[in-house]
Coordinates of C-alpha atoms in Angstrom, one line a residue:
M905 CA 10.4 -2.8 -35.8
Q906 CA 12.1 -3.2 -33.2
R907 CA 9.9 -1.8 -30.5
L908 CA 7.0 -3.6 -32.2
R909 CA 8.5 -6.8 -31.6
L910 CA 9.2 -6.1 -27.9
R911 CA 5.2 -5.5 -27.9
V912 CA 4.0 -8.1 -29.7
L913 CA 6.6 -10.4 -27.5
Y914 CA 5.1 -8.6 -24.4
L915 CA 1.5 -8.8 -25.4
S916 CA 2.7 -12.9 -26.2
L917 CA 3.6 -13.1 -22.7
W918 CA 0.5 -11.2 -21.0
I919 CA -1.7 -14.0 -22.5
G920 CA 0.1 -16.5 -21.7
L921 CA 0.2 -15.8 -17.9
S922 CA -2.9 -14.1 -17.5
V923 CA -5.6 -16.9 -17.6
V924 CA -5.1 -17.6 -14.2
M925 CA -8.7 -17.6 -12.5
V926 CA -11.8 -18.5 -12.0
P927 CA -14.5 -18.1 -15.1
D928 CA -17.4 -16.1 -14.2
A929 CA -19.4 -14.5 -17.7
R930 CA -20.9 -12.5 -15.0
S931 CA -17.4 -10.1 -14.4
A932 CA -17.3 -6.7 -16.1
W933 CA -12.8 -7.1 -15.8
V934 CA -11.8 -6.7 -19.1
R935 CA -8.1 -7.0 -20.6
D936 CA -6.2 -3.8 -20.5
G937 CA -8.7 -2.9 -17.2
V938 CA -12.1 -1.1 -17.4
A939 CA -12.4 2.6 -17.5
I940 CA -13.7 4.2 -15.0
S941 CA -13.4 8.0 -15.7
P942 CA -13.7 9.8 -18.8
T943 CA -10.8 11.1 -21.2
A944 CA -10.5 14.5 -19.4
T945 CA -7.5 15.2 -17.4
N946 CA -7.4 13.5 -14.6
Y947 CA -4.0 12.4 -11.8
K948 CA -3.0 10.1 -10.2
P949 CA -5.5 8.0 -8.5
F950 CA -5.3 7.0 -4.7
I951 CA -6.9 3.5 -4.4
L952 CA -8.2 1.1 -1.0
S953 CA -10.6 -1.5 -0.4
D954 CA -14.5 -1.1 0.9
G955 CA -14.2 -4.0 2.9
L956 CA -16.6 -5.5 1.6
N957 CA -14.3 -7.4 -1.2
G958 CA -14.9 -3.7 -3.3
S959 CA -11.9 -0.9 -3.6
L960 CA -13.5 1.9 -3.7
M961 CA -10.8 5.0 -5.5
A962 CA -10.8 8.9 -5.6
W963 CA -8.2 10.9 -7.6
H964 CA -8.3 14.9 -9.2
G965 CA -8.4 16.5 -12.6
G966 CA -11.2 17.3 -15.2
S967 CA -11.3 20.9 -16.8
G968 CA -11.5 22.8 -12.7
S969 CA -9.4 20.0 -11.1
D970 CA -12.1 18.9 -9.3
I971 CA -12.6 15.8 -6.9
F972 CA -13.8 12.3 -8.4
A973 CA -14.7 9.3 -6.4
Q974 CA -15.5 5.6 -7.6
R975 CA -16.4 2.4 -6.0
L976 CA -16.5 -1.4 -8.4
L977 CA -17.1 -4.2 -7.1
S978 CA -14.4 -7.9 -7.4
D979 CA -16.1 -8.7 -11.0
G980 CA -14.9 -5.1 -11.7
S981 CA -19.2 -4.3 -11.4
T982 CA -19.4 -0.6 -10.9
A983 CA -21.7 -0.5 -7.7
P984 CA -25.0 0.1 -6.8
G985 CA -25.9 3.4 -6.4
W986 CA -23.4 4.5 -8.1
P987 CA -22.3 6.2 -11.6
Q988 CA -22.7 4.2 -13.6
A989 CA -21.7 6.3 -16.7
G990 CA -18.3 7.7 -15.5
P991 CA -17.2 8.9 -11.5
L992 CA -18.8 10.4 -8.7
T993 CA -18.1 14.7 -9.1
V994 CA -17.0 14.7 -5.0
C995 CA -16.2 18.1 -5.3
D996 CA -16.9 20.4 -8.8
A997 CA -15.8 24.1 -5.8
S998 CA -14.2 27.3 -7.2
G999 CA -10.8 27.5 -7.7
L1000 CA -8.3 23.9 -7.0
Q1001 CA -9.3 21.0 -5.4
E1002 CA -6.5 18.4 -5.6
Q1003 CA -4.1 15.9 -3.9
P1004 CA -7.9 13.1 -2.6
V1005 CA -6.7 11.1 -0.1
I1006 CA -9.1 8.2 1.2
V1007 CA -10.5 6.6 4.1
S1008 CA -12.5 3.5 4.6
D1009 CA -16.1 4.4 7.0
L1010 CA -15.5 0.6 7.7
A1011 CA -19.0 0.2 6.2
G1012 CA -18.8 0.2 2.0
G1013 CA -18.5 4.0 2.0
A1014 CA -15.1 6.5 2.2
L1015 CA -14.3 9.9 3.8
I1016 CA -12.7 11.4 1.1
F1017 CA -10.0 14.2 1.9
W1018 CA -8.1 16.8 -0.9
Q1019 CA -6.3 20.4 -0.3
D1020 CA -8.5 23.3 -1.7
A1021 CA -7.8 26.6 -3.1
R1022 CA -11.4 27.6 -3.4
N1023 CA -11.9 30.1 -0.8
G1024 CA -8.7 32.2 -2.5
S1025 CA -5.1 31.8 -3.0
N1026 CA -4.5 29.5 -0.2
Y1027 CA -5.6 26.2 -0.3
D1028 CA -7.7 24.6 2.7
I1029 CA -8.0 20.9 3.7
F1030 CA -12.0 20.4 3.0
G1031 CA -13.4 16.2 3.4
Q1032 CA -16.6 14.5 2.2
H1033 CA -18.4 11.3 3.6
I1034 CA -20.1 9.7 0.7
D1035 CA -21.9 6.4 1.5
S1036 CA -21.8 2.9 0.2
A1037 CA -24.1 3.9 -2.8
G1038 CA -22.5 6.6 -3.9
A1039 CA -25.0 9.5 -1.7
V1040 CA -23.5 12.5 0.7
F1041 CA -23.5 10.8 3.9
G1042 CA -26.4 12.1 5.7
N1043 CA -28.4 10.6 9.7
G1044 CA -29.9 13.4 10.6
S1045 CA -27.2 15.0 12.6
S1046 CA -24.3 14.5 10.0
L1047 CA -22.7 18.4 8.8
W1048 CA -21.3 16.9 5.7
V1049 CA -23.0 18.6 2.4
T1050 CA -22.8 18.9 -1.1
G1051 CA -19.3 19.9 -2.7
G1052 CA -17.7 19.2 1.0
I1053 CA -16.9 20.8 4.6
S1054 CA -13.8 22.5 5.6
I1055 CA -11.2 20.6 7.8
A1056 CA -8.3 23.2 8.5
G1057 CA -8.4 26.2 7.2
A1058 CA -6.3 28.5 8.9
A1059 CA -4.4 31.2 7.6
G1060 CA -1.3 30.4 4.4
N1061 CA -1.6 27.2 3.0
Q1062 CA -2.7 23.8 4.3
Y1063 CA -0.6 21.1 1.5
M1064 CA -2.9 17.2 1.2
G1065 CA -0.1 14.7 3.5
G1066 CA -2.9 11.6 4.5
A1067 CA -5.4 10.2 6.4
A1068 CA -5.9 6.5 8.3
S1069 CA -8.3 5.2 10.5
D1070 CA -9.6 5.9 13.4
G1071 CA -11.2 2.7 13.9
S1072 CA -14.7 4.3 14.2
G1073 CA -15.9 5.2 11.0
G1074 CA -13.9 7.9 11.4
A1075 CA -10.2 9.1 9.7
I1076 CA -8.1 11.3 11.0
V1077 CA -6.0 13.9 9.0
V1078 CA -2.5 14.8 8.6
W1079 CA -1.7 18.1 6.9
Q1080 CA 1.8 20.7 6.2
D1081 CA 0.5 23.8 7.5
G1082 CA 2.0 27.4 7.2
R1083 CA -0.7 29.1 9.6
L1084 CA 2.5 30.5 11.3
G1085 CA 3.9 32.7 7.9
A1086 CA 7.2 33.4 7.6
G1087 CA 8.2 30.8 4.9
N1088 CA 8.2 28.2 6.7
Y1089 CA 6.6 24.7 7.5
D1090 CA 5.1 23.0 10.4
I1091 CA 2.7 20.0 10.3
Y1092 CA -1.4 19.6 12.0
A1093 CA -3.6 16.9 12.8
Q1094 CA -7.4 16.6 13.1
R1095 CA -9.6 13.5 13.9
V1096 CA -13.4 13.9 11.9
D1097 CA -15.9 11.2 13.0
G1098 CA -18.3 10.2 10.3
D1099 CA -20.6 12.9 10.3
G1100 CA -18.3 15.1 9.8
N1101 CA -17.6 16.5 13.7
R1102 CA -13.9 18.2 14.3
L1103 CA -12.8 16.0 17.7
W1104 CA -10.1 18.0 18.5
A1105 CA -9.0 21.7 18.3
P1106 CA -11.0 23.4 15.6
A1107 CA -8.2 24.6 13.7
G1108 CA -6.1 21.2 14.1
V1109 CA -3.6 19.9 16.8
P1110 CA 0.1 21.2 16.6
V1111 CA 2.5 17.6 15.6
C1112 CA 4.9 19.4 14.7
T1113 CA 5.7 23.3 15.2
T1114 CA 9.4 24.3 16.3
T1115 CA 11.8 25.8 14.3
N1116 CA 12.5 25.7 9.9
D1117 CA 10.5 23.6 8.1
Q1118 CA 8.7 20.2 8.5
I1119 CA 7.3 18.9 5.1
N1120 CA 6.3 15.2 3.8
P1121 CA 3.4 14.0 6.5
T1122 CA 2.8 10.5 6.7
I1123 CA 0.3 8.6 8.9
V1124 CA -0.8 5.1 9.7
A1125 CA -3.8 4.2 11.8
D1126 CA -2.4 2.6 14.9
G1127 CA -5.0 0.1 15.6
A1128 CA -6.3 2.3 18.8
G1129 CA -8.0 5.0 18.0
G1130 CA -4.6 7.1 17.6
A1131 CA -1.9 7.2 14.9
F1132 CA 1.2 7.7 13.9
I1133 CA 2.5 10.2 12.1
G1134 CA 5.9 10.3 10.4
W1135 CA 7.3 14.0 8.0
Q1136 CA 11.0 14.9 7.0
D1137 CA 12.6 17.2 9.5
Y1138 CA 14.8 20.3 8.7
R1139 CA 15.2 21.9 12.9
S1140 CA 18.6 21.3 12.5
G1141 CA 18.9 23.5 9.8
S1142 CA 21.7 22.3 7.4
E1143 CA 20.2 18.6 7.0
F1144 CA 16.6 17.3 6.7
D1145 CA 16.4 14.6 9.6
I1146 CA 12.8 12.1 10.7
Y1147 CA 10.5 12.4 13.0
V1148 CA 7.6 11.2 13.5
Q1149 CA 5.2 11.2 16.4
H1150 CA 1.9 9.6 18.5
L1151 CA -0.8 10.9 19.3
D1152 CA -4.0 9.2 20.7
A1153 CA -7.5 9.2 20.2
N1154 CA -7.9 12.6 21.7
G1155 CA -5.2 14.0 19.5
T1156 CA -2.7 14.0 22.6
V1157 CA 1.2 12.8 22.9
V1158 CA 1.2 9.6 24.2
G1159 CA 3.3 8.0 26.9
G1160 CA 6.7 6.2 27.2
R1161 CA 9.3 8.2 25.3
W1162 CA 7.1 10.4 23.0
I1163 CA 7.6 14.3 23.6
A1164 CA 6.2 17.2 21.8
N1165 CA 6.9 17.6 18.7
G1166 CA 8.1 14.2 18.1
L1167 CA 10.8 12.1 18.7
G1168 CA 14.3 11.5 16.1
I1169 CA 14.2 8.5 15.0
C1170 CA 17.4 9.2 11.9
T1171 CA 19.4 12.3 12.4
A1172 CA 22.9 10.6 10.8
T1173 CA 24.8 12.6 9.0
N1174 CA 23.6 14.7 5.6
S1175 CA 19.7 13.9 5.3
Q1176 CA 16.4 11.5 5.0
F1177 CA 13.9 12.5 3.1
Y1178 CA 10.6 10.9 2.3
P1179 CA 9.3 8.6 5.0
A1180 CA 6.2 5.6 4.5
L1181 CA 5.3 4.3 7.2
A1182 CA 3.3 0.9 8.3
A1183 CA 1.5 -0.6 11.2
D1184 CA 3.7 -3.6 12.9
G1185 CA 0.6 -4.9 14.1
G1186 CA 1.2 -5.1 17.8
G1187 CA 0.2 -1.4 18.8
G1188 CA 4.3 -0.5 17.3
V1189 CA 5.1 1.0 14.0
F1190 CA 7.9 0.7 11.3
V1191 CA 9.3 4.2 9.5
V1192 CA 11.2 3.6 6.1
W1193 CA 12.9 6.3 4.2
Q1194 CA 15.6 7.2 1.9
D1195 CA 19.0 7.9 3.3
F1196 CA 21.7 10.5 1.9
R1197 CA 24.1 9.6 5.4
S1198 CA 26.3 8.1 2.7
G1199 CA 27.5 11.5 1.3
T1200 CA 27.8 10.2 -2.2
D1201 CA 24.4 7.8 -3.0
N1202 CA 21.0 7.2 -1.6
H1203 CA 19.8 4.5 0.2
I1204 CA 17.3 2.3 2.6
F1205 CA 17.0 2.3 6.1
A1206 CA 14.1 1.3 8.5
Q1207 CA 13.4 1.7 11.7
R1208 CA 10.8 -0.1 14.2
L1209 CA 9.0 1.6 16.7
S1210 CA 6.9 -0.1 20.0
G1211 CA 3.6 2.1 20.4
N1212 CA 5.6 3.9 23.8
G1213 CA 9.1 5.2 21.3
V1214 CA 10.6 2.1 22.6
V1215 CA 13.0 0.5 19.6
P1216 CA 13.2 -3.2 20.1
T1217 CA 16.3 -5.0 20.9
N1218 CA 18.0 -5.6 16.8
W1219 CA 17.3 -2.4 16.0
P1220 CA 20.3 0.1 16.0
G1221 CA 20.5 3.5 17.0
N1222 CA 19.1 5.7 13.3
G1223 CA 17.4 2.8 11.7
T1224 CA 18.6 -0.3 9.6
P1225 CA 20.1 -0.9 6.6
V1226 CA 17.2 -2.1 3.8
C1227 CA 19.9 -2.0 1.1
Q1228 CA 22.7 0.2 0.4
A1229 CA 23.4 -1.2 -2.8
Q1230 CA 26.2 1.3 -5.5
Y1231 CA 24.6 4.1 -7.1
S1232 CA 20.9 4.9 -5.3
Q1233 CA 17.6 3.9 -4.6
Y1234 CA 15.2 5.9 -4.1
A1235 CA 11.1 6.3 -3.1
P1236 CA 10.6 3.7 -0.6
V1237 CA 7.2 1.8 0.3
V1238 CA 6.1 -0.4 3.4
V1239 CA 3.7 -2.8 4.8
G1240 CA 3.2 -4.9 7.3
D1241 CA 3.0 -8.8 6.3
G1242 CA 0.4 -10.0 9.4
S1243 CA 2.6 -11.3 11.6
G1244 CA 4.6 -8.4 13.2
G1245 CA 6.9 -7.6 9.8
A1246 CA 7.3 -5.9 6.9
F1247 CA 7.2 -5.5 3.3
I1248 CA 9.2 -3.4 1.9
A1249 CA 9.5 -2.0 -2.5
W1250 CA 11.7 1.2 -3.9
Q1251 CA 13.6 2.7 -7.3
D1252 CA 16.8 1.0 -7.5
Y1253 CA 19.9 2.8 -10.1
R1254 CA 22.3 -0.3 -8.4
S1255 CA 22.7 -0.9 -12.3
G1256 CA 24.3 1.8 -13.7
T1257 CA 22.0 2.4 -16.4
T1258 CA 18.4 2.1 -15.3
Y1259 CA 15.8 1.8 -12.8
H1260 CA 14.1 -1.7 -11.0
I1261 CA 12.6 -2.4 -8.3
F1262 CA 13.7 -4.4 -5.7
A1263 CA 11.7 -5.8 -2.5
Q1264 CA 12.9 -6.9 1.2
H1265 CA 11.4 -8.4 4.2
L1266 CA 12.1 -7.4 7.8
T1267 CA 10.4 -9.6 10.6
A1268 CA 10.0 -8.3 13.8
D1269 CA 13.1 -8.5 15.6
N1270 CA 15.2 -7.4 12.5
V1271 CA 16.9 -10.9 11.2
G1272 CA 17.4 -13.1 8.2
L1273 CA 17.7 -10.0 6.0
V1274 CA 18.4 -10.1 2.3
A1275 CA 21.8 -8.5 1.6
D1276 CA 20.4 -5.4 -0.6
G1277 CA 17.2 -6.8 -1.3
V1278 CA 15.2 -9.1 -3.5
P1279 CA 14.8 -8.7 -7.6
L1280 CA 11.1 -7.9 -8.9
S1281 CA 11.5 -6.4 -12.0
L1282 CA 14.9 -6.9 -14.4
A1283 CA 13.6 -6.0 -17.4
S1284 CA 15.5 -3.5 -19.7
N1285 CA 14.8 0.2 -20.8
G1286 CA 13.5 0.7 -16.4
Q1287 CA 10.7 0.0 -14.0
F1288 CA 9.3 3.4 -11.7
S1289 CA 6.9 4.6 -8.5
P1290 CA 6.3 1.8 -6.6
Q1291 CA 3.7 0.6 -4.5
I1292 CA 2.6 -2.0 -2.5
A1293 CA 0.1 -3.9 -0.2
Y1294 CA -0.6 -6.7 1.7
D1295 CA -2.1 -9.4 -0.6
G1296 CA -4.4 -10.8 3.4
Q1297 CA -2.1 -13.9 3.5
Q1298 CA 0.9 -12.8 4.6
G1299 CA 2.6 -11.7 2.0
A1300 CA 2.0 -9.0 -0.9
F1301 CA 1.8 -7.5 -3.8
V1302 CA 4.4 -4.9 -5.5
T1303 CA 3.2 -2.4 -9.2
W1304 CA 4.8 -0.4 -11.0
Y1305 CA 4.9 1.7 -14.5
D1306 CA 7.4 0.0 -17.3
S1307 CA 9.3 1.1 -20.2
R1308 CA 10.5 -2.2 -21.0
S1309 CA 8.3 -2.4 -24.6
G1310 CA 10.8 0.3 -25.7
S1311 CA 8.1 2.2 -26.6
S1312 CA 5.8 3.7 -23.7
N1313 CA 5.4 3.3 -20.2
D1314 CA 3.0 -0.4 -19.0
I1315 CA 1.3 -1.5 -16.0
Y1316 CA 3.0 -4.8 -14.4
V1317 CA 2.6 -6.3 -10.8
Q1318 CA 5.1 -8.9 -9.0
R1319 CA 3.9 -11.0 -5.4
L1320 CA 6.2 -12.1 -2.4
D1321 CA 5.8 -15.2 -0.7
V1322 CA 5.2 -14.9 3.0
L1323 CA 8.9 -15.6 3.8
G1324 CA 9.5 -12.3 0.7
R1325 CA 10.2 -14.5 -1.5
L1326 CA 8.9 -14.3 -5.2
N1327 CA 5.6 -16.4 -5.7
P1328 CA 7.1 -19.3 -7.6
A1329 CA 3.4 -18.9 -10.2
W1330 CA 4.8 -15.9 -11.0
N1331 CA 7.3 -14.1 -13.9
A1332 CA 10.2 -13.4 -12.6
N1333 CA 9.8 -9.6 -14.2
G1334 CA 6.0 -9.5 -13.0
L1335 CA 3.3 -9.2 -14.5
P1336 CA 1.4 -7.4 -16.3
V1337 CA -1.5 -5.6 -16.2
C1338 CA -1.9 -3.2 -19.0
L1339 CA -0.2 -3.4 -22.5
A1340 CA -2.7 -0.9 -23.7
T1341 CA -1.3 1.7 -26.5
S1342 CA 0.5 4.6 -25.6
S1343 CA 1.7 5.0 -21.6
Q1344 CA 0.2 4.0 -18.6
Q1345 CA 1.8 5.5 -15.1
F1346 CA 1.3 6.3 -11.4
P1347 CA -0.6 3.1 -10.6
V1348 CA -1.3 2.7 -7.3
V1349 CA -3.4 -1.0 -5.2
A1350 CA -4.9 -2.2 -2.3
P1351 CA -6.5 -5.3 -1.0
S1352 CA -10.0 -6.7 -2.2
S1353 CA -10.6 -10.4 -1.4
P1354 CA -7.8 -12.5 0.9
G1355 CA -4.8 -13.1 -1.8
S1356 CA -6.3 -10.6 -4.3
V1357 CA -5.9 -7.0 -5.0
T1358 CA -7.0 -4.0 -7.5
L1359 CA -5.3 -1.7 -9.3
T1360 CA -6.0 1.4 -10.8
W1361 CA -3.7 4.0 -12.7
Q1362 CA -3.2 7.2 -14.9
D1363 CA -3.8 6.4 -18.6
L1364 CA -3.2 8.1 -21.9
R1365 CA -4.3 5.5 -24.1
S1366 CA -6.8 8.4 -25.4
G1367 CA -3.8 10.5 -26.5
G1368 CA -1.9 12.5 -23.9
Q1369 CA -1.4 14.1 -20.8
T1370 CA -4.5 16.6 -21.2
T1371 CA -6.7 13.4 -22.5
A1372 CA -5.8 11.0 -19.6
A1373 CA -8.1 8.6 -17.3
I1374 CA -8.1 6.5 -14.9
Y1375 CA -8.5 2.5 -15.5
A1376 CA -8.6 0.0 -13.0
A1377 CA -7.5 -3.8 -13.0
P1378 CA -7.5 -7.0 -10.8
A1379 CA -4.3 -9.4 -9.6
G1380 CA -5.2 -12.5 -8.0
A1381 CA -3.6 -15.5 -6.0
I1382 CA -1.2 -16.9 -9.2
G1383 CA -2.0 -14.3 -11.9
V1384 CA -3.7 -11.0 -13.6
A1385 CA -7.1 -11.7 -14.8
A1386 CA -7.8 -11.4 -18.0
V1387 CA -11.3 -11.6 -20.4
G1388 CA -14.3 -12.7 -18.6
E1389 CA -12.6 -13.4 -15.9
N1390 CA -13.8 -13.5 -11.5
P1391 CA -11.2 -13.0 -9.0
G1392 CA -13.4 -12.6 -6.9
V1393 CA -13.7 -16.7 -5.9
Q1394 CA -10.0 -18.2 -6.2
E1395 CA -7.5 -19.8 -4.6
A1396 CA -7.0 -18.3 -0.8
L1397 CA -5.0 -19.0 2.8
A1398 CA -6.1 -17.1 5.0
A1399 CA -4.5 -16.6 8.4
P1400 CA -4.7 -19.1 11.3
R1401 CA -6.8 -18.1 14.4
P1402 CA -4.9 -17.9 16.9
N1403 CA -2.1 -16.9 16.4
P1404 CA 0.8 -17.1 18.6
S1405 CA -1.2 -20.3 20.0
R1406 CA -1.1 -22.8 22.3
G1407 CA -3.2 -24.8 21.8
P1408 CA -5.1 -25.8 18.8
A1409 CA -5.0 -23.5 15.8
T1410 CA -7.6 -23.0 12.4
F1411 CA -6.9 -21.6 9.0
Q1412 CA -9.6 -21.4 6.4
L1413 CA -9.0 -22.8 3.1
T1414 CA -10.9 -21.6 0.3
L1415 CA -10.7 -24.2 -3.2
P1416 CA -13.3 -22.4 -6.7
R1417 CA -13.4 -26.2 -8.1
S1418 CA -13.0 -29.7 -6.0
A1419 CA -8.7 -30.8 -6.4
L1420 CA -6.8 -32.7 -4.6
V1421 CA -4.9 -30.3 -1.8
R1422 CA -1.9 -31.4 0.0
V1423 CA -1.5 -29.6 3.7
E1424 CA 1.7 -29.8 5.4
V1425 CA 3.6 -28.2 8.3
L1426 CA 7.2 -27.0 8.4
D1427 CA 9.6 -26.0 10.2
L1428 CA 11.3 -23.0 9.4
S1429 CA 14.5 -25.2 7.0
G1430 CA 11.7 -26.7 5.5
R1431 CA 11.4 -30.1 7.0
R1432 CA 8.2 -31.7 7.3
V1433 CA 6.7 -31.9 10.9
A1434 CA 3.1 -32.3 10.2
T1435 CA 0.9 -33.7 7.4
L1436 CA -2.7 -31.7 8.0
A1437 CA -4.3 -33.9 4.4
S1438 CA -4.0 -35.7 1.4
E1439 CA -6.5 -35.2 0.0
T1440 CA -9.4 -34.5 -2.4
F1441 CA -11.7 -31.8 -1.0
S1442 CA -14.7 -30.1 -2.3
A1443 CA -15.6 -26.0 -3.2
G1444 CA -15.5 -24.4 -1.2
T1445 CA -14.0 -23.4 2.2
H1446 CA -13.1 -25.6 4.5
S1447 CA -11.3 -25.8 8.1
L1448 CA -7.7 -27.1 9.0
T1449 CA -6.1 -26.8 11.7
W1450 CA -3.7 -28.0 13.5
D1451 CA -2.7 -28.9 17.7
G1452 CA 0.7 -29.2 17.2
S1453 CA 1.0 -32.3 16.8
T1454 CA 4.2 -33.7 14.8
S1455 CA 3.9 -36.8 12.7
S1456 CA 5.9 -39.0 14.6
G1457 CA 3.1 -38.6 17.9
G1458 CA 5.2 -35.7 19.3
R1459 CA 5.1 -31.7 20.3
A1460 CA 6.2 -29.5 18.3
S1461 CA 9.2 -27.0 20.2
P1462 CA 7.2 -23.4 20.5
G1463 CA 9.1 -21.5 17.4
V1464 CA 7.5 -20.4 14.1
Y1465 CA 6.7 -22.7 11.7
L1466 CA 4.9 -22.8 8.1
V1467 CA 1.6 -24.4 7.1
R1468 CA 1.8 -25.0 3.4
V1469 CA -1.0 -25.7 0.9
K1470 CA -0.2 -27.3 -2.3
A1471 CA -3.0 -27.6 -5.2
P1472 CA -3.4 -27.5 -8.7
G1473 CA -2.3 -24.5 -10.3
F1474 CA -2.0 -22.7 -6.1
E1475 CA 0.5 -22.7 -3.4
G1476 CA -0.2 -20.6 0.2
T1477 CA 1.5 -20.4 3.4
Q1478 CA 1.0 -18.6 5.9
R1479 CA 2.7 -18.3 9.0
I1480 CA 2.3 -19.4 12.7
V1481 CA 3.8 -19.0 16.2
R1482 CA 3.8 -21.8 18.6
L1483 CA 3.7 -20.7 22.1
Q1484 CA 5.0 -23.3 25.3

């Protein structure tokens, strides 16, 4: 009975806090999410933006463990050309196909890569290019065929690591590779263009082939056609360390401090695990990991590197502590903040009784950290497996699965603002995305339009692991969409252009309805520097410009400022840097 009361309480909370989007009778979104797969065995989806305010997702499942995909528009409907009654079958070859990752082709379609055992007992890496209309990509010179093409088929096992856009409609793929035998794994990578051509060595380029194991590779694009690749490295023979390599668009090691087999980012005592990467927006990279250097508990550490492998001033060797609270912290995830910094979230056991979700905001110069992070949820019973996405407005969304109801897992989301604080319009423990019967787990999240995201997850509402479906739902500027609502048009304050700026900087403000709006420029202590507007704006998109003038008629000093917009039911903030 107590569990039933709790579920009714949280359902009331869901209803009370969720009705915040712009009504649109055409929307396909429904409470607790839209089903995008049949009730079969489906596992851990992967999601990204389609670049057109919609989303692309892939997962493995079905009776033979095959690869499936779907594309949704911003209103939750299936994109034209894609199967309307179920997902697209990307690959149903013999053997197992597992662990898909997905990369945008920059034209509304997707490049999908996975580990594939169709050729026997060992796994190889295969890929497929699906165009924006849900068909195998073809243009007369395309190599793509039904069921996908081989990306890496060397001896031994190749296990999927990750993939990142090359900025030209193709992708860079990284994997854990056992071709050299002796029970050890190395890291290899390949670049594939939109036509399916392998642009680097036919069997992939070695990222790291030093002694002992290199495992758990991850990747992020460098913004110049290449990529940063990180992994967990046992070359010392006694403990795992964190290493990173930077490859250019030709698959060669970038100059500067980068060397063959990678740079040791953290070689502190004891072991470090599970690196995650995020581009810093300036050609460099943030690296975060789970760290056991204390010898008793796992904590979260981070490091920043320039494109040449240089550790910037204010960043200590072996990383800066993001969280060293009592007991352990696990599973860090990271995303850039749009202004040279990054947001990090993790699963935290500091209570000593259950897991909660915490976050931290890292600035480019590593100042102003909140001691041991900001709690995103301290609800009862535990929160698990955080995932993070940039919100397009210098903030971030974080999602997780949550057992606060006491009877099953549900999906929740939280939003951080430009300074890494909780969005004031949101509940302190996050907002429910799905409270359906039975359990929902392993959510992932990706940007859609500025200020909104799409989430997808594995859903057991139809009963048990053998009937797990894939569902999706949106979250927006100040909440989670409910029945009959459309997150595609809502309040949004876009990032300034240019930024940094010596002259005028322009902001785009979008409103779904007419509203009284106040726009102010603040310094970092919250003092008002200038008022840009205090008037009623019509629905639509408006341009606002700050030329550096203050309310007193002077000029603002060089430094970092905040532009804040307030309207009924909406508050948005963007950071701007004024140069001399």
